[in-house]
Structure formats: C-alpha cells, structure tokens
C-alpha cells in the first residue's frame, strides 16, 4: 500500500515538474528579448509580454486565436477580460519598442543554430518560400492589398464525380504578402530565421523584388557562400538565377520544364527534352512520408548551361519518383561529379517541405490570419510575437529533448492509435499538450 501511494504521489508531481521545465525553457529562450524590452519600457508591459506568450500557447482557436478580446480573457480571467485586453493593447501601442526587436532576437537564435550545424559538419540549407495572409472579410484597413487566395484555389479544385467544374481564373482577396526563411540541416528540426510581411498598397507599400533583394543581401552578408539556398518553381527565372550567380551563392532551384537550357552540344532545347529517352543512372528506395511507404526512385544528372549565362557551368538533376508521378527537374550551380552528390541535391530539395509546413502551422494552429488591428506597427508586433512563439516550438523538437517531449505528450496529449503515435507532426500534439497541462496547473 505504501509503495502504491508513493507511485501515485510521484505521478501527480509529474505535470508540475514538466510544466515548470517548459516554462523555464520559454523564459530562457526569450531572456535576451525580455532584457532589451525591460530597458525600453515599463516593467508591467514586459510582464504582459511574458504572460502573452504563455497565453498564446494555451489558447487554441483558428478563427479567434489572435483577437485581443479573446486573449485578454485568457490572460486574466473571464471577469477581467476588458482589463486583460487593455494590457495587451497597451503593450502593442507602446511607442518605445518595435517589431524589429523581436526580429533581431529570432535571427540571433538562428545564428546560434547555424554555428551548431557548422560545428557538426552538416551542410546548412536555407529554405525559401512565399505565401499570403488572407483577410477576405476586411475592407476598412488601408494597408491590405489584393493577394491571390490559395484557399479559393484549393476549393475550386476539380473533384471526380462532380459536375460544372469552376473556371481556372484566380480569386483575389484583401491580404498581405509573406516571405519565410528557415535554416535546416540534412536532418532534424529546422530553425526559423525570418517571417516578413509586406503590402503593395498604402503608406507602407513595398515591391516584392525589393523585399527579396534585401533578404538575399542580408543572408549573403550573414552566412556568405557557406550555405545552399533552396527554392521552389516560383523562383525559377533568368533574373533570380542571375542574382545568385552574381553574388556567387550556391543555389538549388526546381526548374520549369518548358524553360530552355543549353545541353552539352550547345543547342537550346526545353528542359524536359534534355533527359528524354535516357535511362536513370541510379535507383534507390526512398521513404514516402505522405503515403508511409518506400518508393523506387531513379535519378539522372547532366551538365547544362543557361542561354543568358553561357559561361557558367550548371547541372540539371532529374529525380524520377515512378510512373504517374511528376519528376523533379532541379537546377544548381553546385558541382555534381558523382551519383552521391546528385542524391544529396535531391534530398536537400525534399527538405524544402519544412517551410511549407511552417506556413500551414502558422495559419492553422497559430491563427496568424485572425488578428484584427487597425495600425500597421501594432499588427506587425503581434505577428512577430507569434513568430517568436513558433521559433520556440521548433526549438523543442531537438533530439536532446526527446525524453521531455515524450513526458509532455504522455501527460498532455496521450494517444493510443498507431497513426497518432507515428505521425510526423509533433508540433500539433505539443501545442495541445501545453493547453491541457498548463490549464491543469493553473487550476
């Protein structure tokens, strides 16, 4: 009986110890930012900043997750909701700090992550992608510009068995442009380097070209030529390729199949025609994380040149995932002199899926499309706080914290199904676990 009682008491202490451990991790992760805020503004606003981070972890709601009235209720209590809302408003309206302070802190964490990967001898990948933050119901804000709705495009997709399919014209809604940059190694969890939003309308209007040029210059100045920049087909262009070559950066771009390249004979032909009819030089069984199975993939590579830059040696790598699946046509200025080097480029591009999941997680789980704020700087402050929270969640996926991850999921988000146990999406369960664990502790 005594042994059973001791085990029961120890199990009751687990939530407190696990919750305290992660609260200390959050405090340590944000310490430098909090110290800078303390030097700039009132300590009560700094305390609200720390409490807001915990509130954002606990409160999960896709449509209302970033409404100040909802956050104010969870910051204090239901009876003190107006007071909590006022505290958050005072924090965001405070003129003594800017969203760039948090942005600087996130980049400092990314620099530390880069140094760790460099010491381990891993190749550092910089994953680029763009998205939009849609606000289809908003008409009053002057900062929102027209963006192509990805939600509408997804809903318009033709389904088998349904009549009158919609046309292919894009639908534009009010919103903001969004660029994301992640740092990643050949394996393991990535690290957030940058989330930046901009608009093409109003007082704060900027052009996409200027934003991307500034980002590329910043990354070049910070990391130099030691990293590999990975891009999707949206960056496949003569202009963007020229910028990479001018800066002497290593790049990997998924090339458009109808663009023309110069093959070994010097003839300009379409990209897909260069390797047409040629057998793959190697095959491997590659695990498909979506279908949960292994697939036999073929690969072939060949030196090519671009018509606009005929003096620069480029390499075309074609990854063939099998019948019925679209091949990857990857263009790089990295020297590919072996089959192993070609496979490394294919696996490097596969890591680009991490930036796709970052956008999806931010929009759905972190409710980044829900804030309703009038002023530009206040909106950016709130969204950068959410970006800081996402950077913290990514830091919890490191291998050295696997024991604490299992404890957190066991206590706060226990699942018995095989699919839930083996799913490669732990951030969603971690967020649910925080909601349950800290709610129990506060109760």
Short mmCIF file of C-alpha atoms in Angstrom, two decimals:
data_model
loop_
_atom_site.label_atom_id
_atom_site.label_comp_id
_atom_site.label_asym_id
_atom_site.label_seq_id
_atom_site.Cartn_x
_atom_site.Cartn_y
_atom_site.Cartn_z
CA UNK A 1 0.00 0.00 0.00
CA UNK A 2 2.82 2.41 0.82
CA UNK A 3 4.53 1.66 -2.49
CA UNK A 4 1.32 2.33 -4.38
CA UNK A 5 0.78 5.57 -2.51
CA UNK A 6 4.33 6.73 -3.32
CA UNK A 7 3.82 5.94 -7.01
CA UNK A 8 0.53 7.88 -7.04
CA UNK A 9 2.14 10.92 -5.42
CA UNK A 10 5.06 10.86 -7.86
CA UNK A 11 2.70 10.63 -10.84
CA UNK A 12 0.78 13.63 -9.51
CA UNK A 13 4.01 15.62 -9.33
CA UNK A 14 4.91 14.90 -12.97
CA UNK A 15 2.67 17.59 -14.52
CA UNK A 16 4.12 20.22 -12.19
CA UNK A 17 7.71 19.28 -12.96
CA UNK A 18 7.14 19.02 -16.73
CA UNK A 19 5.22 22.30 -16.81
CA UNK A 20 7.94 24.02 -14.79
CA UNK A 21 10.64 22.64 -17.10
CA UNK A 22 9.00 24.04 -20.25
CA UNK A 23 8.19 27.33 -18.56
CA UNK A 24 11.88 27.67 -17.72
CA UNK A 25 12.76 26.80 -21.33
CA UNK A 26 10.46 29.56 -22.57
CA UNK A 27 11.98 32.04 -20.10
CA UNK A 28 15.48 31.10 -21.20
CA UNK A 29 14.58 31.27 -24.89
CA UNK A 30 13.16 34.81 -24.59
CA UNK A 31 15.61 36.14 -21.99
CA UNK A 32 17.62 38.38 -24.31
CA UNK A 33 14.46 39.91 -25.82
CA UNK A 34 12.90 40.46 -22.40
CA UNK A 35 16.07 42.17 -21.17
CA UNK A 36 16.02 44.57 -24.12
CA UNK A 37 12.32 45.30 -23.54
CA UNK A 38 12.99 45.96 -19.85
CA UNK A 39 15.49 48.65 -20.80
CA UNK A 40 12.99 50.33 -23.13
CA UNK A 41 9.60 50.32 -21.39
CA UNK A 42 7.70 49.86 -18.14
CA UNK A 43 8.22 46.58 -16.32
CA UNK A 44 4.46 45.97 -16.23
CA UNK A 45 4.36 45.89 -20.03
CA UNK A 46 7.31 43.48 -20.03
CA UNK A 47 5.38 41.25 -17.65
CA UNK A 48 2.41 41.39 -20.02
CA UNK A 49 4.71 40.35 -22.88
CA UNK A 50 5.82 37.21 -21.00
CA UNK A 51 2.27 36.38 -19.94
CA UNK A 52 1.04 36.86 -23.51
CA UNK A 53 3.46 34.21 -24.80
CA UNK A 54 2.07 31.66 -22.34
CA UNK A 55 -1.48 32.70 -23.20
CA UNK A 56 -0.81 32.16 -26.91
CA UNK A 57 0.47 28.67 -26.12
CA UNK A 58 -2.60 27.80 -24.08
CA UNK A 59 -5.35 29.34 -26.22
CA UNK A 60 -6.04 27.40 -29.43
CA UNK A 61 -8.61 28.76 -31.87
CA UNK A 62 -8.05 29.18 -35.60
CA UNK A 63 -10.61 31.95 -36.15
CA UNK A 64 -10.27 33.86 -32.87
CA UNK A 65 -6.82 32.87 -31.67
CA UNK A 66 -5.32 36.37 -32.01
CA UNK A 67 -8.33 38.55 -31.18
CA UNK A 68 -7.32 40.88 -28.35
CA UNK A 69 -10.65 40.45 -26.55
CA UNK A 70 -10.23 36.66 -26.51
CA UNK A 71 -6.59 36.87 -25.48
CA UNK A 72 -7.47 39.31 -22.70
CA UNK A 73 -9.93 36.82 -21.24
CA UNK A 74 -7.34 34.04 -21.18
CA UNK A 75 -4.61 36.37 -19.96
CA UNK A 76 -6.50 37.11 -16.72
CA UNK A 77 -10.00 35.63 -16.38
CA UNK A 78 -13.47 35.87 -17.88
CA UNK A 79 -14.50 38.56 -15.37
CA UNK A 80 -11.32 40.57 -16.07
CA UNK A 81 -11.39 40.25 -19.85
CA UNK A 82 -11.56 44.03 -20.53
CA UNK A 83 -8.60 44.63 -18.24
CA UNK A 84 -6.58 41.88 -19.94
CA UNK A 85 -7.44 43.28 -23.38
CA UNK A 86 -6.31 46.73 -22.27
CA UNK A 87 -2.99 45.34 -21.05
CA UNK A 88 -2.28 43.72 -24.41
CA UNK A 89 -3.36 46.87 -26.26
CA UNK A 90 -1.02 48.98 -24.14
CA UNK A 91 1.83 46.59 -24.94
CA UNK A 92 1.21 46.77 -28.68
CA UNK A 93 0.66 50.55 -28.70
CA UNK A 94 3.78 51.32 -26.70
CA UNK A 95 5.99 53.51 -28.97
CA UNK A 96 9.23 52.64 -27.17
CA UNK A 97 9.73 49.30 -28.92
CA UNK A 98 9.36 47.97 -32.45
CA UNK A 99 8.72 44.60 -34.07
CA UNK A 100 12.31 44.66 -35.34
CA UNK A 101 13.49 43.96 -31.79
CA UNK A 102 11.86 40.51 -31.87
CA UNK A 103 13.06 40.02 -35.43
CA UNK A 104 16.61 40.66 -34.31
CA UNK A 105 16.24 38.16 -31.44
CA UNK A 106 14.99 35.44 -33.80
CA UNK A 107 17.95 35.99 -36.13
CA UNK A 108 20.35 35.73 -33.20
CA UNK A 109 18.85 32.32 -32.33
CA UNK A 110 19.21 31.29 -35.99
CA UNK A 111 22.88 32.32 -35.96
CA UNK A 112 23.46 30.06 -32.94
CA UNK A 113 21.68 27.22 -34.76
CA UNK A 114 23.91 27.79 -37.81
CA UNK A 115 27.06 27.66 -35.68
CA UNK A 116 25.96 24.36 -34.14
CA UNK A 117 25.32 22.77 -37.55
CA UNK A 118 28.63 24.10 -38.84
CA UNK A 119 30.48 22.57 -35.90
CA UNK A 120 28.76 19.22 -36.54
CA UNK A 121 29.93 19.28 -40.16
CA UNK A 122 26.41 19.40 -41.63
CA UNK A 123 25.54 21.26 -44.81
CA UNK A 124 23.32 24.21 -43.89
CA UNK A 125 20.27 24.73 -46.08
CA UNK A 126 18.36 27.99 -46.39
CA UNK A 127 14.77 27.22 -47.35
CA UNK A 128 12.86 29.97 -49.16
CA UNK A 129 9.17 30.27 -49.88
CA UNK A 130 6.35 32.79 -50.04
CA UNK A 131 2.72 32.79 -49.03
CA UNK A 132 -0.06 35.28 -48.32
CA UNK A 133 -2.03 36.19 -45.23
CA UNK A 134 -5.65 36.42 -46.33
CA UNK A 135 -8.23 38.75 -44.76
CA UNK A 136 -11.21 38.25 -47.08
CA UNK A 137 -13.78 39.92 -44.78
CA UNK A 138 -11.76 43.09 -44.17
CA UNK A 139 -12.50 46.26 -46.11
CA UNK A 140 -11.56 49.15 -43.80
CA UNK A 141 -7.81 48.64 -43.43
CA UNK A 142 -5.83 50.69 -45.94
CA UNK A 143 -2.70 48.53 -45.56
CA UNK A 144 -4.21 45.42 -47.14
CA UNK A 145 -3.61 44.79 -50.82
CA UNK A 146 -5.02 42.30 -53.31
CA UNK A 147 -3.48 38.82 -53.00
CA UNK A 148 -4.29 35.58 -54.76
CA UNK A 149 -6.31 33.36 -52.47
CA UNK A 150 -4.77 29.92 -52.01
CA UNK A 151 -7.87 28.80 -50.12
CA UNK A 152 -10.11 29.63 -53.07
CA UNK A 153 -7.76 27.83 -55.44
CA UNK A 154 -7.91 24.75 -53.23
CA UNK A 155 -11.71 24.85 -53.01
CA UNK A 156 -12.01 25.26 -56.79
CA UNK A 157 -10.01 22.14 -57.48
CA UNK A 158 -11.99 19.72 -59.64
CA UNK A 159 -13.21 16.61 -57.82
CA UNK A 160 -14.11 13.42 -59.70
CA UNK A 161 -17.84 12.84 -59.98
CA UNK A 162 -18.94 16.47 -59.64
CA UNK A 163 -20.39 18.50 -62.49
CA UNK A 164 -19.92 22.10 -63.58
CA UNK A 165 -16.28 22.47 -62.52
CA UNK A 166 -15.26 26.09 -61.81
CA UNK A 167 -13.08 28.01 -64.20
CA UNK A 168 -9.38 28.49 -63.67
CA UNK A 169 -9.37 32.25 -63.04
CA UNK A 170 -7.63 33.23 -59.78
CA UNK A 171 -9.61 34.86 -56.97
CA UNK A 172 -8.08 37.89 -55.23
CA UNK A 173 -8.91 38.93 -51.67
CA UNK A 174 -7.50 41.56 -49.29
CA UNK A 175 -4.36 40.44 -47.51
CA UNK A 176 -0.61 40.75 -47.01
CA UNK A 177 2.34 39.25 -48.82
CA UNK A 178 4.51 36.93 -46.72
CA UNK A 179 8.04 35.55 -47.11
CA UNK A 180 9.51 32.88 -44.85
CA UNK A 181 13.11 31.72 -44.38
CA UNK A 182 14.11 28.58 -42.48
CA UNK A 183 17.55 27.21 -41.66
CA UNK A 184 17.87 23.43 -41.75
CA UNK A 185 20.48 20.71 -41.72
CA UNK A 186 20.40 17.44 -43.58
CA UNK A 187 18.21 16.02 -40.80
CA UNK A 188 16.49 17.14 -37.63
CA UNK A 189 14.20 20.05 -36.86
CA UNK A 190 14.71 23.36 -38.72
CA UNK A 191 15.09 26.81 -37.21
CA UNK A 192 13.13 29.94 -38.06
CA UNK A 193 15.25 32.74 -39.47
CA UNK A 194 12.68 35.18 -40.79
CA UNK A 195 8.98 35.83 -41.23
CA UNK A 196 8.31 39.11 -43.00
CA UNK A 197 5.06 40.63 -44.19
CA UNK A 198 4.62 43.47 -46.62
CA UNK A 199 1.92 45.17 -48.66
CA UNK A 200 1.81 46.71 -52.12
CA UNK A 201 -0.70 49.38 -51.15
CA UNK A 202 -0.85 52.36 -48.82
CA UNK A 203 1.74 54.21 -46.81
CA UNK A 204 3.88 51.12 -46.14
CA UNK A 205 3.86 49.80 -49.72
CA UNK A 206 6.84 47.76 -50.91
CA UNK A 207 7.55 45.74 -54.00
CA UNK A 208 8.26 42.01 -53.96
CA UNK A 209 11.56 42.49 -55.79
CA UNK A 210 12.84 44.93 -53.16
CA UNK A 211 11.89 42.63 -50.28
CA UNK A 212 13.57 39.59 -51.83
CA UNK A 213 16.69 41.56 -52.79
CA UNK A 214 17.05 42.90 -49.26
CA UNK A 215 16.59 39.40 -47.83
CA UNK A 216 19.17 37.91 -50.19
CA UNK A 217 21.69 40.66 -49.37
CA UNK A 218 21.13 40.14 -45.65
CA UNK A 219 21.64 36.38 -45.88
CA UNK A 220 24.75 36.85 -48.01
CA UNK A 221 26.24 39.25 -45.51
CA UNK A 222 25.48 36.96 -42.56
CA UNK A 223 26.28 33.50 -43.96
CA UNK A 224 28.30 34.16 -47.11
CA UNK A 225 28.86 31.30 -49.56
CA UNK A 226 28.82 28.52 -46.93
CA UNK A 227 25.12 27.64 -47.31
CA UNK A 228 22.88 26.18 -50.01
CA UNK A 229 19.80 28.22 -50.94
CA UNK A 230 16.83 26.02 -51.88
CA UNK A 231 13.95 27.42 -53.96
CA UNK A 232 10.69 26.21 -55.45
CA UNK A 233 9.48 26.78 -59.01
CA UNK A 234 8.24 30.28 -58.13
CA UNK A 235 11.87 31.44 -58.16
CA UNK A 236 12.76 29.73 -61.46
CA UNK A 237 13.68 32.68 -63.64
CA UNK A 238 16.61 34.13 -65.51
CA UNK A 239 16.60 37.19 -63.21
CA UNK A 240 16.74 35.29 -59.93
CA UNK A 241 19.35 32.85 -61.25
CA UNK A 242 21.46 35.83 -62.30
CA UNK A 243 21.29 37.31 -58.80
CA UNK A 244 22.55 34.07 -57.28
CA UNK A 245 25.39 33.83 -59.79
CA UNK A 246 26.36 37.48 -59.33
CA UNK A 247 26.55 37.04 -55.54
CA UNK A 248 28.46 33.75 -56.04
CA UNK A 249 25.93 31.85 -53.93
CA UNK A 250 25.18 28.15 -54.14
CA UNK A 251 21.58 27.62 -55.19
CA UNK A 252 19.18 24.78 -55.94
CA UNK A 253 16.04 25.66 -57.92
CA UNK A 254 13.25 23.43 -59.09
CA UNK A 255 13.25 24.47 -62.74
CA UNK A 256 10.27 24.89 -65.02
CA UNK A 257 10.14 22.11 -67.62
CA UNK A 258 9.26 24.42 -70.52
CA UNK A 259 12.17 26.81 -69.94
CA UNK A 260 15.07 26.43 -72.34
CA UNK A 261 18.60 25.37 -71.43
CA UNK A 262 21.74 24.61 -73.43
CA UNK A 263 22.73 20.96 -73.37
CA UNK A 264 26.23 19.59 -73.95
CA UNK A 265 26.04 20.07 -77.74
CA UNK A 266 25.19 23.76 -77.24
CA UNK A 267 21.65 23.50 -78.61
CA UNK A 268 18.85 25.39 -76.84
CA UNK A 269 16.00 23.00 -76.02
CA UNK A 270 13.30 22.69 -73.40
CA UNK A 271 14.36 21.35 -70.03
CA UNK A 272 12.25 18.21 -70.17
CA UNK A 273 13.75 17.27 -73.53
CA UNK A 274 17.34 17.18 -72.26
CA UNK A 275 16.97 13.82 -70.49
CA UNK A 276 14.14 12.42 -72.63
CA UNK A 277 14.74 8.80 -73.53
CA UNK A 278 17.76 8.45 -71.24
CA UNK A 279 17.87 5.81 -68.56
CA UNK A 280 18.40 6.66 -64.91
CA UNK A 281 21.97 6.22 -63.76
CA UNK A 282 20.96 5.02 -60.30
CA UNK A 283 17.93 3.83 -58.32
CA UNK A 284 17.14 3.91 -54.61
CA UNK A 285 14.31 3.03 -52.28
CA UNK A 286 13.20 6.33 -50.75
CA UNK A 287 10.66 6.57 -47.94
CA UNK A 288 7.48 8.47 -48.85
CA UNK A 289 6.40 10.28 -45.67
CA UNK A 290 2.95 11.06 -47.12
CA UNK A 291 1.98 7.57 -48.25
CA UNK A 292 4.01 5.86 -45.48
CA UNK A 293 5.84 3.53 -47.84
CA UNK A 294 9.09 3.12 -49.75
CA UNK A 295 9.25 4.07 -53.42
CA UNK A 296 11.82 3.19 -56.02
CA UNK A 297 13.21 6.44 -57.39
CA UNK A 298 15.56 6.93 -60.32
CA UNK A 299 17.99 9.76 -60.91
CA UNK A 300 19.93 11.21 -63.80
CA UNK A 301 22.13 14.30 -63.95
CA UNK A 302 23.79 16.20 -66.75
CA UNK A 303 25.84 19.42 -67.15
CA UNK A 304 23.92 22.23 -68.83
CA UNK A 305 24.17 25.97 -69.36
CA UNK A 306 21.70 28.82 -69.36
CA UNK A 307 21.30 30.83 -72.59
CA UNK A 308 21.73 34.10 -70.68
CA UNK A 309 24.84 32.87 -68.83
CA UNK A 310 26.65 30.55 -71.27
CA UNK A 311 29.98 30.84 -69.45
CA UNK A 312 28.63 29.49 -66.12
CA UNK A 313 28.57 25.73 -65.57
CA UNK A 314 25.21 24.46 -64.30
CA UNK A 315 23.90 20.98 -63.61
CA UNK A 316 20.44 19.56 -64.22
CA UNK A 317 19.33 16.79 -61.86
CA UNK A 318 16.17 14.85 -62.68
CA UNK A 319 14.55 12.80 -59.93
CA UNK A 320 12.04 10.25 -61.22
CA UNK A 321 9.63 9.06 -58.50
CA UNK A 322 7.94 6.46 -60.67
CA UNK A 323 5.04 6.02 -63.05
CA UNK A 324 2.23 8.52 -62.65
CA UNK A 325 4.30 10.98 -60.59
CA UNK A 326 5.83 14.24 -61.76
CA UNK A 327 9.65 14.25 -61.91
CA UNK A 328 11.72 16.92 -60.23
CA UNK A 329 13.92 18.99 -62.53
CA UNK A 330 16.50 20.59 -60.25
CA UNK A 331 19.00 23.18 -61.50
CA UNK A 332 22.08 24.01 -59.44
CA UNK A 333 25.46 25.68 -59.78
CA UNK A 334 26.95 23.20 -57.30
CA UNK A 335 29.43 20.84 -58.94
CA UNK A 336 27.77 17.44 -59.44
CA UNK A 337 30.51 14.94 -60.25
CA UNK A 338 29.02 11.75 -58.78
CA UNK A 339 25.75 9.96 -58.18
CA UNK A 340 26.04 10.55 -54.44
CA UNK A 341 26.33 14.32 -54.98
CA UNK A 342 23.20 14.23 -57.17
CA UNK A 343 21.25 12.34 -54.49
CA UNK A 344 22.32 14.91 -51.90
CA UNK A 345 20.74 17.64 -54.02
CA UNK A 346 17.50 15.64 -54.29
CA UNK A 347 17.33 15.12 -50.54
CA UNK A 348 18.18 18.79 -49.97
CA UNK A 349 15.22 19.83 -52.07
CA UNK A 350 12.99 17.38 -50.20
CA UNK A 351 13.86 19.27 -47.02
CA UNK A 352 12.10 22.31 -48.53
CA UNK A 353 8.81 20.79 -47.37
CA UNK A 354 9.65 22.14 -43.90
CA UNK A 355 8.88 25.71 -44.99
CA UNK A 356 5.53 24.55 -46.39
CA UNK A 357 4.62 23.06 -43.02
CA UNK A 358 5.73 26.30 -41.33
CA UNK A 359 3.17 28.31 -43.28
CA UNK A 360 0.45 25.74 -42.69
CA UNK A 361 1.13 25.55 -38.95
CA UNK A 362 1.24 29.32 -38.58
CA UNK A 363 -2.07 29.83 -40.38
CA UNK A 364 -3.99 26.98 -38.77
CA UNK A 365 -2.54 26.24 -35.34
CA UNK A 366 -1.19 29.72 -34.51
CA UNK A 367 -4.14 31.57 -36.14
CA UNK A 368 -1.95 34.10 -37.96
CA UNK A 369 -4.83 35.11 -40.23
CA UNK A 370 -7.12 36.10 -37.36
CA UNK A 371 -5.74 39.40 -35.91
CA UNK A 372 -7.94 42.48 -36.28
CA UNK A 373 -5.78 45.52 -35.68
CA UNK A 374 -6.04 48.95 -37.26
CA UNK A 375 -2.45 50.13 -37.29
CA UNK A 376 0.45 48.64 -39.23
CA UNK A 377 3.08 48.59 -36.50
CA UNK A 378 0.71 47.12 -33.90
CA UNK A 379 -0.22 44.33 -36.30
CA UNK A 380 3.44 43.57 -37.01
CA UNK A 381 4.25 43.48 -33.29
CA UNK A 382 1.56 40.88 -32.61
CA UNK A 383 2.55 38.76 -35.60
CA UNK A 384 6.23 38.87 -34.63
CA UNK A 385 5.31 37.67 -31.13
CA UNK A 386 3.59 34.72 -32.80
CA UNK A 387 6.71 34.15 -34.94
CA UNK A 388 8.80 34.11 -31.76
CA UNK A 389 6.44 31.52 -30.31
CA UNK A 390 6.81 29.36 -33.43
CA UNK A 391 10.61 29.60 -33.19
CA UNK A 392 10.35 28.42 -29.58
CA UNK A 393 8.17 25.44 -30.55
CA UNK A 394 10.69 24.42 -33.21
CA UNK A 395 13.46 24.51 -30.61
CA UNK A 396 11.57 21.90 -28.57
CA UNK A 397 11.95 19.31 -31.36
CA UNK A 398 15.67 18.86 -30.89
CA UNK A 399 16.97 15.37 -30.20
CA UNK A 400 18.36 16.17 -26.74
CA UNK A 401 14.83 16.98 -25.53
CA UNK A 402 13.25 13.72 -26.71
CA UNK A 403 12.73 12.48 -23.13
CA UNK A 404 10.84 15.64 -22.16
CA UNK A 405 8.85 15.50 -25.40
CA UNK A 406 7.59 12.03 -24.53
CA UNK A 407 6.69 13.11 -20.99
CA UNK A 408 4.83 16.15 -22.28
CA UNK A 409 2.86 14.16 -24.86
CA UNK A 410 2.14 11.39 -22.35
CA UNK A 411 0.70 13.82 -19.81
CA UNK A 412 -0.97 16.41 -22.03
CA UNK A 413 -1.84 14.72 -25.33
CA UNK A 414 -1.83 10.95 -24.90
CA UNK A 415 -2.95 9.00 -27.95
CA UNK A 416 -3.28 5.24 -28.34
CA UNK A 417 -3.83 4.96 -32.10
CA UNK A 418 -0.91 3.84 -34.26
CA UNK A 419 -1.40 6.71 -36.69
CA UNK A 420 -1.20 9.34 -33.93
CA UNK A 421 1.86 7.72 -32.37
CA UNK A 422 3.76 7.51 -35.67
CA UNK A 423 2.59 10.73 -37.31
CA UNK A 424 5.43 13.07 -38.21
CA UNK A 425 3.61 16.18 -36.96
CA UNK A 426 4.59 16.51 -33.29
CA UNK A 427 4.12 20.30 -33.08
CA UNK A 428 0.33 19.96 -33.17
CA UNK A 429 0.30 17.48 -30.28
CA UNK A 430 2.84 19.56 -28.35
CA UNK A 431 0.59 22.60 -28.60
CA UNK A 432 -2.41 20.57 -27.38
CA UNK A 433 -0.31 19.20 -24.54
CA UNK A 434 0.63 22.72 -23.41
CA UNK A 435 -3.04 23.72 -23.44
CA UNK A 436 -4.05 20.82 -21.20
CA UNK A 437 -1.00 20.75 -18.95
CA UNK A 438 -0.82 24.43 -18.05
CA UNK A 439 -4.60 24.69 -17.71
CA UNK A 440 -4.49 21.89 -15.10
CA UNK A 441 -1.59 23.54 -13.28
CA UNK A 442 -3.32 26.93 -13.25
CA UNK A 443 -6.47 25.29 -11.98
#
